[in-house]
GROMACS .gro file of C-alpha atoms in nm:
model
  291
    1MET     CA    1   7.882   9.715   6.895
    2ALA     CA    2   7.714  10.016   7.005
    3GLU     CA    3   7.702  10.355   6.789
    4THR     CA    4   7.831  10.665   6.899
    5SER     CA    5   7.627  10.940   6.734
    6LEU     CA    6   7.829  11.330   6.719
    7ALA     CA    7   7.560  11.616   6.827
    8ARG     CA    8   7.608  11.974   6.943
    9VAL     CA    9   7.411  12.207   7.179
   10THR     CA   10   7.427  12.570   7.250
   11VAL     CA   11   7.554  12.664   7.601
   12ASP     CA   12   7.619  12.935   7.841
   13ASP     CA   13   7.565  13.223   7.609
   14GLY     CA   14   7.669  13.072   7.276
   15ILE     CA   15   7.892  12.799   7.354
   16SER     CA   16   7.846  12.535   7.064
   17ILE     CA   17   7.956  12.209   7.251
   18PHE     CA   18   8.030  11.948   7.019
   19TYR     CA   19   7.980  11.589   7.167
   20ARG     CA   20   7.984  11.229   7.191
   21THR     CA   21   7.673  11.022   7.269
   22ALA     CA   22   7.539  10.644   7.289
   23GLY     CA   23   7.320  10.441   7.463
   24SER     CA   24   7.019  10.449   7.581
   25PRO     CA   25   6.872  10.772   7.756
   26LYS     CA   26   6.712  10.605   8.021
   27LEU     CA   27   7.032  10.418   8.085
   28PRO     CA   28   7.208  10.630   8.413
   29VAL     CA   29   7.431  10.869   8.279
   30LEU     CA   30   7.855  10.787   8.264
   31LEU     CA   31   8.039  11.125   8.169
   32LEU     CA   32   8.361  11.099   8.011
   33LEU     CA   33   8.587  11.419   8.044
   34HIS     CA   34   8.872  11.450   7.825
   35GLY     CA   35   9.199  11.537   7.908
   36PHE     CA   36   9.493  11.803   7.707
   37PRO     CA   37   9.576  11.813   7.429
   38SER     CA   38   9.343  11.591   7.300
   39SER     CA   39   8.940  11.580   7.308
   40SER     CA   40   8.597  11.303   7.317
   41HIS     CA   41   8.833  11.153   7.079
   42GLN     CA   42   9.001  11.013   7.273
   43PHE     CA   43   8.675  10.805   7.377
   44ARG     CA   44   8.617  10.695   7.046
   45ASN     CA   45   8.681  10.314   7.148
   46LEU     CA   46   8.553  10.343   7.523
   47ILE     CA   47   8.234  10.449   7.423
   48PRO     CA   48   8.125  10.158   7.195
   49LEU     CA   49   8.233   9.902   7.488
   50LEU     CA   50   8.046  10.117   7.787
   51ALA     CA   51   7.738  10.227   7.537
   52PRO     CA   52   7.547   9.937   7.661
   53HIS     CA   53   7.537   9.976   7.966
   54TYR     CA   54   7.521  10.378   8.050
   55HIS     CA   55   7.429  10.624   7.832
   56ILE     CA   56   7.709  10.829   7.749
   57LEU     CA   57   7.808  11.175   7.693
   58ALA     CA   58   8.159  11.291   7.619
   59PRO     CA   59   8.159  11.635   7.523
   60ASP     CA   60   8.467  11.875   7.404
   61LEU     CA   61   8.543  12.137   7.643
   62PRO     CA   62   8.585  12.462   7.543
   63GLY     CA   63   8.957  12.556   7.388
   64PHE     CA   64   8.947  12.165   7.208
   65GLY     CA   65   8.814  11.978   7.013
   66PHE     CA   66   8.515  12.097   6.732
   67THR     CA   67   8.366  12.284   7.079
   68VAL     CA   68   8.312  12.659   6.923
   69VAL     CA   69   8.337  12.963   7.099
   70PRO     CA   70   8.262  13.270   6.934
   71PRO     CA   71   8.527  13.587   6.935
   72ASP     CA   72   8.252  13.828   7.084
   73ARG     CA   73   8.187  13.592   7.376
   74HIS     CA   74   8.539  13.743   7.499
   75TYR     CA   75   8.553  13.333   7.738
   76ALA     CA   76   8.825  13.379   8.006
   77TYR     CA   77   9.006  13.037   7.966
   78THR     CA   78   9.003  12.914   8.314
   79PHE     CA   79   8.923  12.567   8.482
   80ALA     CA   80   8.650  12.819   8.662
   81ASN     CA   81   8.464  12.872   8.343
   82LEU     CA   82   8.558  12.483   8.188
   83SER     CA   83   8.350  12.359   8.501
   84LYS     CA   84   8.049  12.635   8.478
   85THR     CA   85   8.022  12.512   8.147
   86THR     CA   86   8.029  12.194   8.197
   87ARG     CA   87   7.786  12.281   8.426
   88ALA     CA   88   7.552  12.427   8.169
   89PHE     CA   89   7.586  12.160   7.938
   90LEU     CA   90   7.489  11.872   8.213
   91ASP     CA   91   7.158  12.139   8.254
   92ALA     CA   92   7.080  12.216   7.906
   93LEU     CA   93   7.029  11.789   7.850
   94ASP     CA   94   6.826  11.767   8.214
   95VAL     CA   95   7.141  11.576   8.365
   96SER     CA   96   7.156  11.561   8.715
   97ARG     CA   97   7.297  11.281   8.812
   98PHE     CA   98   7.538  11.094   8.666
   99ALA     CA   99   7.935  10.870   8.706
  100VAL     CA  100   8.213  11.074   8.576
  101TYR     CA  101   8.549  10.938   8.416
  102ILE     CA  102   8.846  11.224   8.482
  103PHE     CA  103   9.163  11.253   8.301
  104ASP     CA  104   9.441  11.478   8.308
  105TYR     CA  105   9.207  11.832   8.269
  106GLY     CA  106   8.863  11.639   8.297
  107ALA     CA  107   8.996  11.608   8.664
  108PRO     CA  108   8.978  11.967   8.770
  109THR     CA  109   8.694  11.999   8.564
  110ALA     CA  110   8.493  11.749   8.720
  111LEU     CA  111   8.626  11.841   9.044
  112ARG     CA  112   8.513  12.162   9.074
  113LEU     CA  113   8.146  12.051   8.963
  114ALA     CA  114   8.159  11.812   9.267
  115LEU     CA  115   8.266  12.070   9.526
  116ASP     CA  116   7.906  12.293   9.349
  117ARG     CA  117   7.723  11.959   9.347
  118PRO     CA  118   7.813  11.710   9.546
  119ASP     CA  119   7.534  11.511   9.529
  120ALA     CA  120   7.529  11.480   9.088
  121ILE     CA  121   7.858  11.268   9.148
  122ALA     CA  122   7.728  10.903   9.193
  123ALA     CA  123   8.126  10.745   9.123
  124ILE     CA  124   8.443  10.867   8.978
  125VAL     CA  125   8.639  10.649   8.803
  126THR     CA  126   9.023  10.833   8.796
  127GLN     CA  127   9.227  10.702   8.477
  128ASN     CA  128   9.491  10.960   8.521
  129GLY     CA  129   9.313  11.211   8.647
  130ASN     CA  130   9.521  11.433   8.927
  131ALA     CA  131   9.435  11.569   9.303
  132TYR     CA  132   9.729  11.493   9.513
  133GLU     CA  133  10.043  11.761   9.469
  134GLU     CA  134  10.266  11.444   9.503
  135GLY     CA  135  10.120  11.328   9.176
  136LEU     CA  136  10.251  11.588   8.968
  137GLY     CA  137  10.529  11.465   8.781
  138ALA     CA  138  10.897  11.617   8.925
  139ASP     CA  139  11.017  11.714   8.552
  140PHE     CA  140  10.692  11.795   8.387
  141TRP     CA  141  10.572  12.039   8.606
  142ALA     CA  142  10.881  12.209   8.734
  143PRO     CA  143  10.826  12.468   8.382
  144LEU     CA  144  10.476  12.459   8.481
  145GLN     CA  145  10.539  12.615   8.849
  146LYS     CA  146  10.813  12.828   8.688
  147TYR     CA  147  10.560  13.016   8.577
  148TRP     CA  148  10.297  13.006   8.806
  149ALA     CA  149  10.561  13.201   9.007
  150SER     CA  150  10.682  13.434   8.780
  151ASP     CA  151  10.408  13.480   8.535
  152SER     CA  152  10.632  13.676   8.287
  153ALA     CA  153  10.629  13.656   7.903
  154SER     CA  154  10.960  13.459   7.919
  155ASP     CA  155  10.842  13.157   8.072
  156ARG     CA  156  10.529  13.140   7.893
  157ASN     CA  157  10.710  13.168   7.587
  158VAL     CA  158  10.969  12.900   7.695
  159LEU     CA  159  10.604  12.706   7.748
  160ARG     CA  160  10.460  12.748   7.371
  161GLU     CA  161  10.793  12.675   7.284
  162ALA     CA  162  10.859  12.299   7.429
  163ALA     CA  163  10.501  12.168   7.508
  164LEU     CA  164  10.244  12.277   7.232
  165THR     CA  165  10.496  12.166   6.980
  166PHE     CA  166  10.456  11.794   6.701
  167SER     CA  167  10.679  11.617   6.909
  168SER     CA  168  10.558  11.705   7.313
  169THR     CA  169  10.194  11.580   7.206
  170LYS     CA  170  10.330  11.258   7.085
  171TRP     CA  171  10.565  11.219   7.367
  172GLN     CA  172  10.248  11.228   7.561
  173TYR     CA  173  10.126  10.985   7.383
  174VAL     CA  174  10.375  10.735   7.297
  175THR     CA  175  10.630  10.810   7.647
  176GLY     CA  176  10.586  10.549   7.882
  177SER     CA  177  10.372  10.290   7.678
  178PRO     CA  178  10.520   9.878   7.570
  179HIS     CA  179  10.336   9.914   7.236
  180PRO     CA  180  10.450  10.262   7.116
  181ASP     CA  181  10.371  10.177   6.757
  182ALA     CA  182  10.042  10.020   6.883
  183ILE     CA  183   9.925  10.445   6.908
  184PRO     CA  184   9.717  10.554   6.648
  185PRO     CA  185   9.888  10.797   6.494
  186GLU     CA  186   9.602  10.974   6.397
  187THR     CA  187   9.569  11.079   6.751
  188TYR     CA  188   9.813  11.301   6.821
  189HIS     CA  189   9.825  11.443   6.428
  190LEU     CA  190   9.500  11.540   6.498
  191ASP     CA  191   9.511  11.623   6.879
  192PHE     CA  192   9.792  11.862   6.703
  193ALA     CA  193   9.608  12.025   6.425
  194LEU     CA  194   9.367  12.171   6.658
  195LEU     CA  195   9.637  12.345   6.913
  196ALA     CA  196   9.770  12.466   6.604
  197ARG     CA  197   9.453  12.684   6.469
  198PRO     CA  198   9.500  13.033   6.547
  199GLY     CA  199   9.495  13.127   6.881
  200ASN     CA  200   9.433  12.810   7.042
  201PRO     CA  201   9.812  12.819   7.169
  202ASP     CA  202   9.724  13.136   7.389
  203ILE     CA  203   9.414  12.966   7.506
  204GLN     CA  204   9.603  12.654   7.601
  205LEU     CA  205   9.934  12.839   7.804
  206ASP     CA  206   9.612  13.033   7.944
  207LEU     CA  207   9.480  12.663   8.122
  208PHE     CA  208   9.866  12.620   8.191
  209ARG     CA  209   9.845  12.922   8.378
  210ASP     CA  210   9.553  12.876   8.560
  211TYR     CA  211   9.656  12.486   8.644
  212LYS     CA  212   9.826  12.629   8.989
  213ALA     CA  213   9.418  12.701   9.081
  214ASN     CA  214   9.337  12.392   9.089
  215VAL     CA  215   9.657  12.320   9.281
  216ALA     CA  216   9.509  12.502   9.534
  217LEU     CA  217   9.196  12.348   9.563
  218TYR     CA  218   9.295  12.065   9.662
  219PRO     CA  219   9.266  12.065   9.991
  220ARG     CA  220   8.884  12.104   9.920
  221PHE     CA  221   8.884  11.820   9.731
  222HIS     CA  222   9.010  11.573   9.951
  223GLU     CA  223   8.763  11.724  10.190
  224TYR     CA  224   8.485  11.609   9.915
  225PHE     CA  225   8.604  11.300   9.909
  226ARG     CA  226   8.606  11.267  10.272
  227ARG     CA  227   8.333  11.415  10.321
  228SER     CA  228   8.046  11.282  10.021
  229LYS     CA  229   8.226  10.894  10.054
  230VAL     CA  230   8.213  10.883   9.681
  231PRO     CA  231   8.357  10.591   9.538
  232VAL     CA  232   8.609  10.586   9.337
  233LEU     CA  233   8.796  10.401   9.062
  234ALA     CA  234   9.131  10.426   8.996
  235VAL     CA  235   9.290  10.311   8.659
  236TRP     CA  236   9.687  10.493   8.591
  237GLY     CA  237   9.875  10.395   8.343
  238LYS     CA  238  10.161  10.427   8.563
  239ASN     CA  239  10.455  10.506   8.323
  240ASP     CA  240  10.268  10.839   8.318
  241PRO     CA  241  10.583  11.131   8.364
  242ILE     CA  242  10.344  11.366   8.359
  243PHE     CA  243  10.071  11.217   8.642
  244VAL     CA  244  10.290  10.976   8.859
  245PRO     CA  245  10.126  10.676   8.999
  246ALA     CA  246  10.222  10.798   9.393
  247GLY     CA  247   9.912  11.071   9.250
  248ALA     CA  248   9.644  10.733   9.224
  249GLU     CA  249   9.785  10.607   9.582
  250ALA     CA  250   9.711  10.971   9.731
  251TYR     CA  251   9.390  10.897   9.737
  252ARG     CA  252   9.397  10.643  10.031
  253ARG     CA  253   9.417  10.881  10.254
  254ASP     CA  254   9.078  11.063  10.186
  255VAL     CA  255   8.859  10.762  10.005
  256SER     CA  256   8.689  10.549  10.201
  257ASP     CA  257   8.568  10.321   9.842
  258LEU     CA  258   8.873  10.278   9.628
  259GLU     CA  259   9.003  10.051   9.393
  260ILE     CA  260   9.326  10.114   9.230
  261HIS     CA  261   9.453   9.924   8.927
  262TYR     CA  262   9.778   9.968   8.752
  263LEU     CA  263   9.781   9.950   8.388
  264ASP     CA  264  10.089   9.932   8.134
  265ALA     CA  265  10.013  10.222   8.010
  266SER     CA  266  10.179  10.549   7.954
  267HIS     CA  267   9.986  10.911   8.023
  268PHE     CA  268   9.658  10.802   7.745
  269ALA     CA  269   9.622  10.453   7.899
  270ILE     CA  270   9.315  10.443   7.719
  271GLU     CA  271   9.410  10.430   7.403
  272THR     CA  272   9.602  10.047   7.455
  273ASN     CA  273   9.386   9.962   7.755
  274GLU     CA  274   9.019  10.042   7.646
  275ALA     CA  275   8.874   9.665   7.680
  276ARG     CA  276   8.989   9.665   8.016
  277ILE     CA  277   8.914   9.954   8.109
  278ALA     CA  278   8.596   9.951   8.007
  279ASP     CA  279   8.605   9.574   8.232
  280LEU     CA  280   8.670   9.755   8.555
  281ILE     CA  281   8.430  10.040   8.524
  282VAL     CA  282   8.128   9.847   8.469
  283GLU     CA  283   8.242   9.592   8.752
  284PHE     CA  284   8.300   9.895   8.968
  285LEU     CA  285   7.999  10.060   8.910
  286ARG     CA  286   7.769   9.736   8.869
  287LYS     CA  287   7.927   9.583   9.244
  288ARG     CA  288   7.777   9.907   9.407
  289ASN     CA  289   7.443   9.955   9.230
  290LEU     CA  290   7.447  10.306   9.248
  291PHE     CA  291   7.185  10.407   9.005
   0.00000   0.00000   0.00000
C-alpha cells in the first residue's frame, strides 16, 4: 500500500499549510478538500487507495487541522480567503491542472477557485459537496439562516452552544450511518479537540456567518458547470441530514457529464465506504481519459 507523507509549505504571507501527500509527482494531481469540522485526517484511509493512480494532495484549510496562521497575519476567515489560500498552495507546488474531491466546506472553496481558473479543474468528485439551495437540510441550516438574517450576538451564541460541542461533532459522523460503531472514535475526538483550541470557536462562527456568501454564488457555480462542461462524479451519503440527496439530484440541471451514486451512509460517508469511493473515482476518471 502506498505510503502517505506529511509535509508543510508556507504560502499567502506566512500561512504554514500542513498537507498529506502520496503517489508519484509524475501522476495526475487529485486535490482532496475536507469539510467542517475535520481536516485532511478524514482522507487517511482513502489516500493509500488512490495513490497508485494519482498524485494526492490533501491540505488542511486555515482554521482546521494543523495548518498554522500567524496571529499577526490578521487573517479574515471567509470562504473567499480559504479559496485564495488554496490557490496559493497549488501555485507553491506548481499545480496548474487537477481533479478535485469536494466535501462540505471543500465544495465552495474549490468552486470559488473554479470561477477564477475554470480550465484548471479536469473533473470534480463531490461527496456531499453541495452547490444548490435544495441540498441544504432544513433542520440543520435553520439556525444558521437565522444568524445570516440577524447577524446578532444572540444568534451567534446559539450556534456556539449548539454546533461547536463534542456531541454535535460526533453527531455529524454517526447520524445516518447504518454502522455507527464502525466509525473510529478518534475521528470526532480529534476534530473536537482542534475545534476547542483557544480562538478557534470564533473562527468557526465567522465561517458559519460567511457561508451565506457561498449560497449567493450558487448561480455562478451553476453557470460554471454549464460553460465548462466539467465532468462530475457525485458520491452521496444518502442519510446525510446536512446536505441532503436533493443536492446531488440538482447537479443534473447544469452538469452534462454526470454520474450519481448513493451510499447508505452519513455525512462522513468516507469513514465506512472508502474502498467503494476509491473504486468509483478511479473508474470515473479512467473512462474519461482526462489527463
